[in-house]
Short mmCIF file of C-alpha atoms and ligand atoms in Angstrom, two decimals:
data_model
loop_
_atom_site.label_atom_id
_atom_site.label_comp_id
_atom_site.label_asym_id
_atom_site.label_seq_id
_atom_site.Cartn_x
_atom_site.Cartn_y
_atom_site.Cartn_z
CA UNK A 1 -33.12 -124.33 -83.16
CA UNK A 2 -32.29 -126.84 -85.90
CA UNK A 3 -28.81 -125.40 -86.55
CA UNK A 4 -27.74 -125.13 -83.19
CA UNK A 5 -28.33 -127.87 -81.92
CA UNK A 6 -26.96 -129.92 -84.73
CA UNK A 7 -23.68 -127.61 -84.18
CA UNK A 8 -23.58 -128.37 -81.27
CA UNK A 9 -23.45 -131.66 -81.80
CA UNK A 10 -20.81 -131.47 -84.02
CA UNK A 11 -18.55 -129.92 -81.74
CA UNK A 12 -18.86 -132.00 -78.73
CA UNK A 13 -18.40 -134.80 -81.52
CA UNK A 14 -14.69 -133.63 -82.31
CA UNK A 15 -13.94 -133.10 -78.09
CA UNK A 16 -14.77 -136.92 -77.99
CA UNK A 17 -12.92 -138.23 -80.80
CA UNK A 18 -9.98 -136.24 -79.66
CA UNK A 19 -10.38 -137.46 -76.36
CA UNK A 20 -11.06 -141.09 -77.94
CA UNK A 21 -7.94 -140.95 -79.86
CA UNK A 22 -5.57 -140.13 -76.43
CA UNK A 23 -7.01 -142.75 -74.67
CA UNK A 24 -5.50 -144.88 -77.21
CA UNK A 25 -2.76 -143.80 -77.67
CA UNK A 26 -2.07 -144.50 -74.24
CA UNK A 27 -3.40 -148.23 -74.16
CA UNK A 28 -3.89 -150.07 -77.48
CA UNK A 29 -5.57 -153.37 -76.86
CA UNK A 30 -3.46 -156.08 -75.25
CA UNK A 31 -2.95 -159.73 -76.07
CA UNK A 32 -3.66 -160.98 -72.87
CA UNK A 33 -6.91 -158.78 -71.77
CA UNK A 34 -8.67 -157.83 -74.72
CA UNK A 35 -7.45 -160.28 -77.75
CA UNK A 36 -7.03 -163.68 -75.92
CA UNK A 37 -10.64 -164.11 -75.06
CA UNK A 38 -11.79 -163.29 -78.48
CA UNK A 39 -9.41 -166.39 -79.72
CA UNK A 40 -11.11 -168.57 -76.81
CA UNK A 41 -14.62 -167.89 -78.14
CA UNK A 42 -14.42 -168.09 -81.82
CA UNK A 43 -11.26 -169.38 -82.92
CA UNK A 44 -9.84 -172.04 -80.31
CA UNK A 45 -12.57 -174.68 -81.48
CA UNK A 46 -10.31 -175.53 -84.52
CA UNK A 47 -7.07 -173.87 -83.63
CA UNK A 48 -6.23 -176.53 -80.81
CA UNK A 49 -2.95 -178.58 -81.25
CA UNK A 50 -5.61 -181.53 -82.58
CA UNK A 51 -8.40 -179.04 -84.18
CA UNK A 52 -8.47 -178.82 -87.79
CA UNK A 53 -7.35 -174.96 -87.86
CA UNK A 54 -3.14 -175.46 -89.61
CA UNK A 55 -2.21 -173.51 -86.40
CA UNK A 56 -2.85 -173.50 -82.80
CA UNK A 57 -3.53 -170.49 -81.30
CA UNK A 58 -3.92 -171.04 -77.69
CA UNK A 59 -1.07 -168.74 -76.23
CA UNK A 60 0.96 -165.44 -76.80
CA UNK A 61 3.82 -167.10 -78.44
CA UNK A 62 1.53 -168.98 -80.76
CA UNK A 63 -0.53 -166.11 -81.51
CA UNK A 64 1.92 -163.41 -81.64
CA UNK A 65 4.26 -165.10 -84.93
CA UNK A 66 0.43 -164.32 -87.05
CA UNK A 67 -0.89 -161.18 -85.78
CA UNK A 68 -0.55 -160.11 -89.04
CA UNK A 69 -2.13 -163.04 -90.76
CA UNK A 70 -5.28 -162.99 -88.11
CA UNK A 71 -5.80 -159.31 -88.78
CA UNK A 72 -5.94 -160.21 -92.39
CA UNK A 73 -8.68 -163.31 -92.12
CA UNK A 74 -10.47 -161.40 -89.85
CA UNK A 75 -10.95 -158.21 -91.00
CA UNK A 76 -11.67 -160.11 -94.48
CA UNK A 77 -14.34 -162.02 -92.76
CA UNK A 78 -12.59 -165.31 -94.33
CA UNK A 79 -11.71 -166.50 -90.24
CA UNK A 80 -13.90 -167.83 -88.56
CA UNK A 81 -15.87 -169.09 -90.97
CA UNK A 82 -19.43 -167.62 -92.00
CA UNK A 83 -19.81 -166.68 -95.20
CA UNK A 84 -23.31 -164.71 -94.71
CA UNK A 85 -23.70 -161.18 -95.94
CA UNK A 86 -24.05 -159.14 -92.53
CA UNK A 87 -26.10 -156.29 -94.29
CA UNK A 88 -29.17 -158.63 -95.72
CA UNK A 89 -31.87 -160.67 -94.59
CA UNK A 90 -32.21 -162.69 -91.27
CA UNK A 91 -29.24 -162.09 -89.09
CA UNK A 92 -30.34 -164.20 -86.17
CA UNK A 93 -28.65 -167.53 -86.19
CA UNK A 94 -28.12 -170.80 -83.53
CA UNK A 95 -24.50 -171.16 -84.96
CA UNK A 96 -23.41 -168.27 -85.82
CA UNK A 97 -19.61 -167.80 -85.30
CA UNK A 98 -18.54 -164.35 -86.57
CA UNK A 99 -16.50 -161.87 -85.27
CA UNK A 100 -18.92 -158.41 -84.27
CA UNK A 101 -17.42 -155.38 -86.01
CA UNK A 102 -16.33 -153.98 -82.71
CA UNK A 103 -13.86 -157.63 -81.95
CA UNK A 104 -12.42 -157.35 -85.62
CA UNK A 105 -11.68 -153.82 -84.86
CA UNK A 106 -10.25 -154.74 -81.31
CA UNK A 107 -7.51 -157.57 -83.36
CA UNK A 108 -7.23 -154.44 -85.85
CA UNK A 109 -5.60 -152.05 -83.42
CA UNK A 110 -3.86 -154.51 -81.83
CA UNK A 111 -1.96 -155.91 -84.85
CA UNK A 112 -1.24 -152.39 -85.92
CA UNK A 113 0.41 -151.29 -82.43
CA UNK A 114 2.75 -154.10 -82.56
CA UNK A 115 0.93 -157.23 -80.70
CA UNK A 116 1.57 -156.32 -77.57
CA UNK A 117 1.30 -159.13 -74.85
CA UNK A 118 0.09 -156.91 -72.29
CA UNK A 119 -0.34 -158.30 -68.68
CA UNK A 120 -0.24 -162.13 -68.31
CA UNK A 121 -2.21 -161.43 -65.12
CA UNK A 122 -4.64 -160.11 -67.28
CA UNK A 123 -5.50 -163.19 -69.18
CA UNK A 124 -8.53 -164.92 -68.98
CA UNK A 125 -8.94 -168.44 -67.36
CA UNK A 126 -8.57 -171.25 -70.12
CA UNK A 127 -11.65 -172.54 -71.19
CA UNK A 128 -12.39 -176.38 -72.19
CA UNK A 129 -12.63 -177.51 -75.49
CA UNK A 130 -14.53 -180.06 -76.54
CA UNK A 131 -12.90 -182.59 -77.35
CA UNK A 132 -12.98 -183.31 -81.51
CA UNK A 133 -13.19 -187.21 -80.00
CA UNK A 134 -16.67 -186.41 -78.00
CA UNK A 135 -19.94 -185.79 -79.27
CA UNK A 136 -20.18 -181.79 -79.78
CA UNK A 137 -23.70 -181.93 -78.62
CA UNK A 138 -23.05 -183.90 -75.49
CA UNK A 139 -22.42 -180.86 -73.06
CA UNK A 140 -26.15 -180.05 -74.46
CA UNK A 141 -27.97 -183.16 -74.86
CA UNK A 142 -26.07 -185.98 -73.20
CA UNK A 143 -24.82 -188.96 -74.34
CA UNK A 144 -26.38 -190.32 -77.82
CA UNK A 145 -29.09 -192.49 -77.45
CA UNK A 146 -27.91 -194.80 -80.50
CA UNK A 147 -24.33 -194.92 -82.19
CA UNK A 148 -24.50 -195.83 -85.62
CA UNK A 149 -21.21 -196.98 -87.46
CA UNK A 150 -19.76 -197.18 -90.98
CA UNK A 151 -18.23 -200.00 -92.11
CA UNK A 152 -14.13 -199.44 -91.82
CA UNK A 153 -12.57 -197.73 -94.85
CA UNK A 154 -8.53 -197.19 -95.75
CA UNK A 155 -7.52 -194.14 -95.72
CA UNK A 156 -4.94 -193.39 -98.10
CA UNK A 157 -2.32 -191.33 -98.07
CA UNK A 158 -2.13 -189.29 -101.22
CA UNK A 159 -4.59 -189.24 -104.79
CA UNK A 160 -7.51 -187.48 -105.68
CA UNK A 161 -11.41 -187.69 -104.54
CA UNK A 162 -12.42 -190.94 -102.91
CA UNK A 163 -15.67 -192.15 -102.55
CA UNK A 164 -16.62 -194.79 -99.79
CA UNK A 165 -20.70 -195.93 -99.83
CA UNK A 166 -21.49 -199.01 -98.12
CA UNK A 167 -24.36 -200.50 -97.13
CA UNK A 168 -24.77 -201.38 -92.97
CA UNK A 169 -27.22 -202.63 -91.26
CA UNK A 170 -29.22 -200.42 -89.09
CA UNK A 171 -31.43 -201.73 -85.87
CA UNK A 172 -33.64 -199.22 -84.47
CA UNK A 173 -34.42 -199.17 -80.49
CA UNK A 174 -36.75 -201.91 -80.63
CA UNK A 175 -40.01 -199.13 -81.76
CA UNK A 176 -40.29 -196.70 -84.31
CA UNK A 177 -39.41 -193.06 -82.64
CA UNK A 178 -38.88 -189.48 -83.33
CA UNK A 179 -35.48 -187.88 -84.11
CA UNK A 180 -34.28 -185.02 -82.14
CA UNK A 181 -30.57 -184.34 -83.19
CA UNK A 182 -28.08 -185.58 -85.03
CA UNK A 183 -24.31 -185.74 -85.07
CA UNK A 184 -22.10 -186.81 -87.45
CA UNK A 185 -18.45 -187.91 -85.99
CA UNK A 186 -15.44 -188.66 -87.89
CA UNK A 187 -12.59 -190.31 -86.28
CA UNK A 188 -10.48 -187.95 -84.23
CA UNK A 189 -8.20 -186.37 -85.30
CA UNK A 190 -7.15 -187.31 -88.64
CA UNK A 191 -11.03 -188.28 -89.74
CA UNK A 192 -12.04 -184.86 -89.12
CA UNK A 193 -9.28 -183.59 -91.99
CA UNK A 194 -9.88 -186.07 -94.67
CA UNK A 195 -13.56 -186.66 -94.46
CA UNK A 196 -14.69 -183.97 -96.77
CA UNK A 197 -18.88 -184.52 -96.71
CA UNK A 198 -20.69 -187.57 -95.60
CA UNK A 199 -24.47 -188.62 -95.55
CA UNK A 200 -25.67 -191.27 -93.41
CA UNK A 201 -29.37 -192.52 -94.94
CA UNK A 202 -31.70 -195.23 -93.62
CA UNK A 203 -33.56 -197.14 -96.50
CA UNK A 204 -36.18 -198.54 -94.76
CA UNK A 205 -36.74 -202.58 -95.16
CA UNK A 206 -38.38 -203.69 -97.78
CA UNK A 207 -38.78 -199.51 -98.83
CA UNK A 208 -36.93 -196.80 -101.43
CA UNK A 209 -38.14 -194.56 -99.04
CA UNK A 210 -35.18 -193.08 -97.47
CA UNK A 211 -35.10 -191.04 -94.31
CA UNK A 212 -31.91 -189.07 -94.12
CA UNK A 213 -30.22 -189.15 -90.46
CA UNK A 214 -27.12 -187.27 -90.97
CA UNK A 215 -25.81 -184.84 -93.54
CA UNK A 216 -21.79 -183.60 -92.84
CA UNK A 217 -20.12 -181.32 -94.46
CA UNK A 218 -16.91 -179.27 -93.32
CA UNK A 219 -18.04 -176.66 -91.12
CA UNK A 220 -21.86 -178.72 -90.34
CA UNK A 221 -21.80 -181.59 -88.12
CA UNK A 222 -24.81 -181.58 -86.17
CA UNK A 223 -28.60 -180.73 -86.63
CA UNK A 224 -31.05 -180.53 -83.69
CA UNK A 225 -34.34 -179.92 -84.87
CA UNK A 226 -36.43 -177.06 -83.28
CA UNK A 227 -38.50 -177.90 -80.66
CA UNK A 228 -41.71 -179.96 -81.44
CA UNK A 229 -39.89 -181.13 -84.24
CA UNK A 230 -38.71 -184.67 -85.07
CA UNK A 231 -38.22 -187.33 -88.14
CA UNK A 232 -40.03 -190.32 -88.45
CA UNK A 233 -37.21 -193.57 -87.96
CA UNK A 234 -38.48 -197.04 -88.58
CA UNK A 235 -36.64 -199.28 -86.49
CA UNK A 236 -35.09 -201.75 -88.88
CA UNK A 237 -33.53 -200.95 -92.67
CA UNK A 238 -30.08 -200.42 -94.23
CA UNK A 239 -27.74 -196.97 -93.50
CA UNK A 240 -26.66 -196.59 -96.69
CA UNK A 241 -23.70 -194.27 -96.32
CA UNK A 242 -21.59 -191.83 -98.72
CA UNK A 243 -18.92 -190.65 -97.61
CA UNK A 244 -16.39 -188.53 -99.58
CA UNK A 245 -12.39 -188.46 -98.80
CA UNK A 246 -9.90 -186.51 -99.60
CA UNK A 247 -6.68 -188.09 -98.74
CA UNK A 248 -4.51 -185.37 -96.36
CA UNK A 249 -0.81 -187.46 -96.77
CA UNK A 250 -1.26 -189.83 -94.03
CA UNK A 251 -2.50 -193.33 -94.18
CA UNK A 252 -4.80 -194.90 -91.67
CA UNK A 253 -6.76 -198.44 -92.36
CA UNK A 254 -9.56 -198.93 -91.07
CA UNK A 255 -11.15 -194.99 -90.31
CA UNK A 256 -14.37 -195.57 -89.31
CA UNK A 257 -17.07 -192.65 -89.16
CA UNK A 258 -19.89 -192.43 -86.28
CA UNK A 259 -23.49 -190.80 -86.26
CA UNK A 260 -25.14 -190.16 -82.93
CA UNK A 261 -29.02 -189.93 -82.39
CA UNK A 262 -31.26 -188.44 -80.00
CA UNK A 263 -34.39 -189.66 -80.13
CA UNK A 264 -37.98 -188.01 -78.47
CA UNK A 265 -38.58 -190.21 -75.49
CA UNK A 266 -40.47 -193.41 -76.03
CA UNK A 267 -44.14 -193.49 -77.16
CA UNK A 268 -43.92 -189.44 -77.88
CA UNK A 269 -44.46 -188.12 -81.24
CA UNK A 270 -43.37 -184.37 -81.69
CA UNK A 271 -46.35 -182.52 -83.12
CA UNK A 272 -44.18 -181.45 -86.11
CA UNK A 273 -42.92 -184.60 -88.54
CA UNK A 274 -40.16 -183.29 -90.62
CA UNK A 275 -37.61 -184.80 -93.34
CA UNK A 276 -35.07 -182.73 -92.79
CA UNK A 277 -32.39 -180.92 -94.89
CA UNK A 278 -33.94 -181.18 -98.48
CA UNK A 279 -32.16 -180.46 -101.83
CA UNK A 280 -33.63 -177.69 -103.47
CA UNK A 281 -32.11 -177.32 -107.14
CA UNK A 282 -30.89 -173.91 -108.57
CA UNK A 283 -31.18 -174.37 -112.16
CA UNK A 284 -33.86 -173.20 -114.52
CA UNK A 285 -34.35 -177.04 -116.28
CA UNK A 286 -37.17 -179.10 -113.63
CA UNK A 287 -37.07 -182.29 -114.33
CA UNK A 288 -34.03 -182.52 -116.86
CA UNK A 289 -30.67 -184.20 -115.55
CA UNK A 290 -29.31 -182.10 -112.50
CA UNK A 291 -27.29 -179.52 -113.34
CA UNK A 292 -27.61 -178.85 -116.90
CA UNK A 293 -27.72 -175.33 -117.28
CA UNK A 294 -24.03 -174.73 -115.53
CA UNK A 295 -21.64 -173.61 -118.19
CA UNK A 296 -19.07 -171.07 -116.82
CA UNK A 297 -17.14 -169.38 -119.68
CA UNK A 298 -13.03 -168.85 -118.92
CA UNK A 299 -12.93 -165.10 -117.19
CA UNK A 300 -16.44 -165.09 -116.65
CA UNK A 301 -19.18 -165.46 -114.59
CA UNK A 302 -22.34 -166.87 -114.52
CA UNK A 303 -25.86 -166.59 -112.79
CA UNK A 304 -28.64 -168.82 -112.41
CA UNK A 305 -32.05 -169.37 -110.54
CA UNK A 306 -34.40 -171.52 -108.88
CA UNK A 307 -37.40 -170.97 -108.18
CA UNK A 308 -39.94 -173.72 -106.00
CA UNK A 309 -43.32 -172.99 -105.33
CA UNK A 310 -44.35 -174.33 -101.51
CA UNK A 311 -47.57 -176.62 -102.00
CA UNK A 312 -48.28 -176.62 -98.35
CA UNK A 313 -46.92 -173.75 -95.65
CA UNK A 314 -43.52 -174.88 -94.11
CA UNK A 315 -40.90 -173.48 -91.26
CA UNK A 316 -37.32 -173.00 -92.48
CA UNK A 317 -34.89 -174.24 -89.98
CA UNK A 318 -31.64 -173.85 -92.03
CA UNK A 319 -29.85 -172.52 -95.30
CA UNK A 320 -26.90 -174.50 -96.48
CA UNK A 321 -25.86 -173.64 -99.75
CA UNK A 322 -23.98 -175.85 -102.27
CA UNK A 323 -21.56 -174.53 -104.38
CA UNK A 324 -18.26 -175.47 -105.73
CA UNK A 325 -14.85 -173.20 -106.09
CA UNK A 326 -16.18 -171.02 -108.39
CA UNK A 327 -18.80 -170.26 -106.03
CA UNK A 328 -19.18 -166.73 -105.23
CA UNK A 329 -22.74 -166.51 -103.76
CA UNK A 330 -26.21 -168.13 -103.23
CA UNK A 331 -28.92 -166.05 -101.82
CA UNK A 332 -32.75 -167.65 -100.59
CA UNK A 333 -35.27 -165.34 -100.87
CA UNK A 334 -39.17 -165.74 -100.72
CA UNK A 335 -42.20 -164.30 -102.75
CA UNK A 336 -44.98 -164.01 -100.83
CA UNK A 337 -48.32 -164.64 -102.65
CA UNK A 338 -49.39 -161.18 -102.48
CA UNK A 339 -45.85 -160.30 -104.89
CA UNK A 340 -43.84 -159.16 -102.14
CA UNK A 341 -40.16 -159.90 -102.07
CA UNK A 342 -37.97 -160.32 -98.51
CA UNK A 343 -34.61 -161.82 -98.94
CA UNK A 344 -34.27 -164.42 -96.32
CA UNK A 345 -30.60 -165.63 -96.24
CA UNK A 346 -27.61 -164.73 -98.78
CA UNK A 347 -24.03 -165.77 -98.08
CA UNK A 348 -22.23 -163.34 -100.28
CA UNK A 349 -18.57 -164.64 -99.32
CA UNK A 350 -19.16 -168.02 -100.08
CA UNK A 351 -16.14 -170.61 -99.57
CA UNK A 352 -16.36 -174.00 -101.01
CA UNK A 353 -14.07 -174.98 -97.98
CA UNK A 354 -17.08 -174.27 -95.49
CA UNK A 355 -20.35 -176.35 -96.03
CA UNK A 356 -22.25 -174.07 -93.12
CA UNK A 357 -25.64 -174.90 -92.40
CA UNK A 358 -26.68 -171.83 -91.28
CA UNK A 359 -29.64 -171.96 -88.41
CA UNK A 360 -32.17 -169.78 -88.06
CA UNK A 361 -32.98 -169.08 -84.15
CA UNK A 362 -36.59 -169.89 -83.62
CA UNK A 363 -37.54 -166.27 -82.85
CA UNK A 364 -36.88 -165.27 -86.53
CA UNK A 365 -37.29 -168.68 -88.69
CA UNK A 366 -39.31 -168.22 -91.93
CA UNK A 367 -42.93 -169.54 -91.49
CA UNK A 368 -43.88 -168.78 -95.17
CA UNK A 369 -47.96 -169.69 -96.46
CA UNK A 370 -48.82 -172.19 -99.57
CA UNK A 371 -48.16 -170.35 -102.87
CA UNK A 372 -44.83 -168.63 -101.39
CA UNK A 373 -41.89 -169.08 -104.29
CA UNK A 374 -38.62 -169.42 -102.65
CA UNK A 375 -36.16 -168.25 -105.15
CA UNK A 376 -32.83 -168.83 -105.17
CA UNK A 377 -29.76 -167.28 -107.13
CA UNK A 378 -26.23 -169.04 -107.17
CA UNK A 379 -23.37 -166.81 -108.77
CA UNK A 380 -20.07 -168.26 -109.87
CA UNK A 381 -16.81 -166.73 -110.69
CA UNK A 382 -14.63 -168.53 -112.93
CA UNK A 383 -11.67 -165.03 -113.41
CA UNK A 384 -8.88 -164.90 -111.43
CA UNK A 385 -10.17 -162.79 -109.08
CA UNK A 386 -11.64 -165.89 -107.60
CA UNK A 387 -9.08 -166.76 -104.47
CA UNK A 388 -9.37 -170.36 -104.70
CA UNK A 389 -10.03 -170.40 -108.35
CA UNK A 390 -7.94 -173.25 -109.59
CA UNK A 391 -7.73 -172.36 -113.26
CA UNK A 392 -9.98 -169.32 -114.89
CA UNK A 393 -9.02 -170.43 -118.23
CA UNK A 394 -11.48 -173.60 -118.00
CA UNK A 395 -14.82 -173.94 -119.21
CA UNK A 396 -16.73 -175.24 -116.19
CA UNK A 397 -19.63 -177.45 -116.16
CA UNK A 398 -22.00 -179.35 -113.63
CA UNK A 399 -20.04 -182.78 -111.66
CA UNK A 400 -19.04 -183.57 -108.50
CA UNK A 401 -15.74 -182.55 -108.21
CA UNK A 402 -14.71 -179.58 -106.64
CA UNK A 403 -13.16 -178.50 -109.93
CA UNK A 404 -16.16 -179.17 -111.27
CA UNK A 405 -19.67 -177.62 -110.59
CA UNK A 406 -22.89 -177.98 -108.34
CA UNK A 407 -25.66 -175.70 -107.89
CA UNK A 408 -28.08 -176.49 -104.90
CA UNK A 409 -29.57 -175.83 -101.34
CA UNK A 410 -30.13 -178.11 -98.56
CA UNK A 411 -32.90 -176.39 -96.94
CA UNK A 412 -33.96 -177.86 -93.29
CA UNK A 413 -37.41 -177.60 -93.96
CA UNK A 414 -40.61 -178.94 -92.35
CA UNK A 415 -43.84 -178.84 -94.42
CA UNK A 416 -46.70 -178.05 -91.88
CA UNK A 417 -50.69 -177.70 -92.85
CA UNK A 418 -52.91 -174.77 -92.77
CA UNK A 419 -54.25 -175.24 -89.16
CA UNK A 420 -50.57 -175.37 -87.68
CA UNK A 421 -49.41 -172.25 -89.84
CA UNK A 422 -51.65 -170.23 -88.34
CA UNK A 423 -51.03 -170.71 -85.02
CA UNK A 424 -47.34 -170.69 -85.94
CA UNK A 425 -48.30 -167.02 -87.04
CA UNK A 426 -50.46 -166.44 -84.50
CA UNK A 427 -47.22 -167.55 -81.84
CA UNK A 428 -45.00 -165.42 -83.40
CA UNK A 429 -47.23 -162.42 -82.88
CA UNK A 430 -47.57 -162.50 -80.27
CA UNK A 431 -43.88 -163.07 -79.20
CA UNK A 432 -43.43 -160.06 -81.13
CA UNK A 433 -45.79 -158.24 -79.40
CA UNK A 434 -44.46 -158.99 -76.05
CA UNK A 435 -41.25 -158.05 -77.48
CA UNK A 436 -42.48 -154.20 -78.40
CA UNK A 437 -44.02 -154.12 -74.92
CA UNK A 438 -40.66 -154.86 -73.16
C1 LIG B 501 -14.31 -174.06 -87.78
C2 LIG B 501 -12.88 -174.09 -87.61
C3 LIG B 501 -12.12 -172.78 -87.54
C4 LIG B 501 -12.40 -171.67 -86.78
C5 LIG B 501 -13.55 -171.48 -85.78
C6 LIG B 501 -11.37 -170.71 -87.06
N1 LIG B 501 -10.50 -171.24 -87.99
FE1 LIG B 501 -8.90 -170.27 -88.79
N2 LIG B 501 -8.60 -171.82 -90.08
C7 LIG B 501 -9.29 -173.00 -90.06
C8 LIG B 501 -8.80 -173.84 -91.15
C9 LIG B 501 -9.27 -175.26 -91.47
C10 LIG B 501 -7.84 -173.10 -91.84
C11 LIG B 501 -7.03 -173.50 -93.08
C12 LIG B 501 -7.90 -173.57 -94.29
C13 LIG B 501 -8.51 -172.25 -94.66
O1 LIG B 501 -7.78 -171.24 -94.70
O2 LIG B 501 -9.72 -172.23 -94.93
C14 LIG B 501 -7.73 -171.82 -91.13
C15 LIG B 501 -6.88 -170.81 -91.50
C16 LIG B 501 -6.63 -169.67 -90.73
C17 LIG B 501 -5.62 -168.68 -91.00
C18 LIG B 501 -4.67 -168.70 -92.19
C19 LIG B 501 -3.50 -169.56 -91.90
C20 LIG B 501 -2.57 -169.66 -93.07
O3 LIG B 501 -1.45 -170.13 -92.85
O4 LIG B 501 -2.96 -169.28 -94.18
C21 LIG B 501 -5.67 -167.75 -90.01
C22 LIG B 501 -4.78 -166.54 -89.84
C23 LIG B 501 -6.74 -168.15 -89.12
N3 LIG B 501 -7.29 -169.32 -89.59
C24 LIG B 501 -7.13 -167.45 -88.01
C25 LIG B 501 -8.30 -167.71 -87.31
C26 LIG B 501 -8.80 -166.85 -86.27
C27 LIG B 501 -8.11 -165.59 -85.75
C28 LIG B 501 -9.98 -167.39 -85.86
C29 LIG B 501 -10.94 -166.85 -84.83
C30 LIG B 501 -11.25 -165.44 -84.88
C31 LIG B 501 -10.19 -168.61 -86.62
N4 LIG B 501 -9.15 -168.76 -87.50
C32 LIG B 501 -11.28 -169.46 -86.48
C33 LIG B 501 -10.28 -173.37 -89.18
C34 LIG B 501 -10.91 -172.48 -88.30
#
């Protein structure tokens, strides 16, 4: 019974494939019906005339010159960017931007049958972009409830790193409130290419305490907490900002960066308080001078860990790892007091160009007990197999750089006690259980 039916299997397997294979033949995949709205959803974002992509790919005669160059950052997984492994841990994310297997293998067969433009009448309507000069989460949320501002800074046109920190400062809306989101705008367009990373961080009067608004980084520009969630903002202090340029070749004076905030409505306090994305180190040496333990041989590679041990349950809302170009990979996994291992997160393709916070969706987000260990493991490859490796024969050590090193995590995490974790649990059950029941 076994056999036969696996035979037959088999064979109608083979009538298919042949069948499969005629079909296309016949009708490869066409630029204008099957091609063009993949490039609307996941690539026209940054490939826009004013996006940051080098190219703009918003019609056949833009598109067709690179087939060849698209089929290669696809199928490599280097375009769009999203450096996560697709094989490990949670795979559920707000942001994510990949390409599925089956739309990579769609530009695949294209490319190879020549780029074919197909039927114009076939094209999909043109969608609208957001602007890079409006607020991303505007569509979503409206406009910002408060606009903060940087003081002006000039831009120059060519030299290394720059470094622009000063102090502004900040009035509240007349109360202390609860942050919802947060955006983090540089000018449009040429902001958006030479502002590198950025933190915006209120230092409360009269406090050190500091409660950070805005992180940036190429690739994450906006954080909205989940649900329930918010930050604690006094309403009067200093935004002390630190912002990081890297000159592009064209001048500008006066480039000034904006943060938008949405804030809970008046008088309501979320039933979560979180701080946000917090640095979690990956060296082996607490409480010695950050990044001691990086030393990267010429040709070689090097592996270290961090490992933090959660005093109080806490939800994971995001993974953004921090490496520089020798960067190769930084995985977040948790040990659970009982010994068992899960790997949460682990962007195995990582690219110093992307900073991607990548969010969890709320159905899957870690809610992890007191005594979990989250462990992390950064590897960095300093041989010339390295892409953007800019010189294997260097020793590399810890500084801020990109030539140099950095090993850490900004984890958007919110510490919770041991009433709220259960019913977190106890939620997530039963969401589950509906699910199976479905
Ligand atoms: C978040 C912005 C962004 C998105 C989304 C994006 N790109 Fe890019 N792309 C860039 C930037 C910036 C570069 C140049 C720097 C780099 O290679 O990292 C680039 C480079 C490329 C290159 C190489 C160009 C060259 O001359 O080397 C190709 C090809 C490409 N993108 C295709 C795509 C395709 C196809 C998609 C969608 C499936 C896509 N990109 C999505 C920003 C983006």
């Amino acid at each position: 019974m076994h056999h036969y039916r696996s035979l037959l299997s088999l064979f109608s397997g083979v009538l298919l494939t042949a069948a499969g294979t005629q079909a296309f033949a016949q009708e490869s995949p066409t630029y204008s019906r099957d091609v063009a709205p993949i490039l609307q959803q996941k690539c026209q974002t940054c490939h826009n005339p004013e996006g940051i992509g080098p190219m703009p790919l918003m019609n056949y005669q833009q598109v067709m010159p690179f087939a060849a160059l698209i089929q290669d950052r696809t199928s490599k997984r280097i375009m769009p960017p999203w450096n996560l492994d697709p094989t490990i841990g949670i795979q559920s994310y707000k942001n994510d931007s990949s390409l599925s297997d089956e739309q990579i293998a769609t530009i695949t067969a294209w490319a190879e049958a020549g780029a074919p433009q197909g039927n114009p009448a076939d094209l999909p309507p043109l969608i609208e972009l957001v602007s890079g000069a409006d607020w991303q989460l505007g569509d979503q949320l409206g406009p910002p409830d408060l606009i903060i501002r940087s003081a002006p800074y000039d831009v120059i046109a060519n030299g290394q790193d720059q470094w622009w920190t000063p102090s502004v400062p900040f009035e509240g809306l007349g109360d202390e409130r609860f942050l919802r989101a947060a955006e983090f705008k540089p000018s449009y367009p040429l902001g958006k290419k030479v502002v590198h990373h950025g933190h915006a961080v209120l230092i409360p009067e009269g406090e050190r305490r500091q409660v950070a608004l805005a992180r940036y980084g190429v690739g994450k520009s906006w954080e909205i907490f989940p649900e329930g969630t918010g930050m604690r903002v006094p309403n009067d202090g200093r935004i002390a900002w630190n912002l990081h340029y890297f000159p592009v070749g064209t001048e500008k004076p006066g480039d000034v960066v904006e943060v938008g905030l949405w804030f809970y409505p008046e008088g309501q306090q979320p039933v979560l308080e979180t701080r946000g994305e917090t640095m979690f180190r990956v060296d082996g040496l607490k409480g010695m001078a950050r990044g001691q333990d990086i030393v990267i041989p010429p040709h070689g590679y090097q592996v270290l860990q961090g490992t933090h041990r959660l005093e109080s349950p806490a939800v994971i809302h995001s993974f953004r790892p921090h490496l520089h170009m020798r960067g190769k990979l930084m995985s977040m996994e948790a040990i659970y007091p009982d010994g068992t291992k899960e790997v949460l997160s682990q962007a195995n393709n990582y690219n110093h160009n992307w900073q991607i916070a990548y969010i969890f969706e709320d159905d899957v987000k870690p809610i992890l007990p007191t005594g979990t260990i989250l462990q992390f493991t950064s590897v960095f490859d300093n041989t010339a197999n390295n892409p953007i490796n800019p010189d294997p024969e260097q020793w590399v050590v810890f500084g801020r750089r990109g030539v140099d090193e950095m090993s850490h995590a900004w984890i958007g995490i919110t510490y919770i006690n041991e009433e709220q974790y259960a019913q977190a649990v106890a939620q997530r059950r039963a969401e589950q259980e509906t699910l199976r029941l479905d």
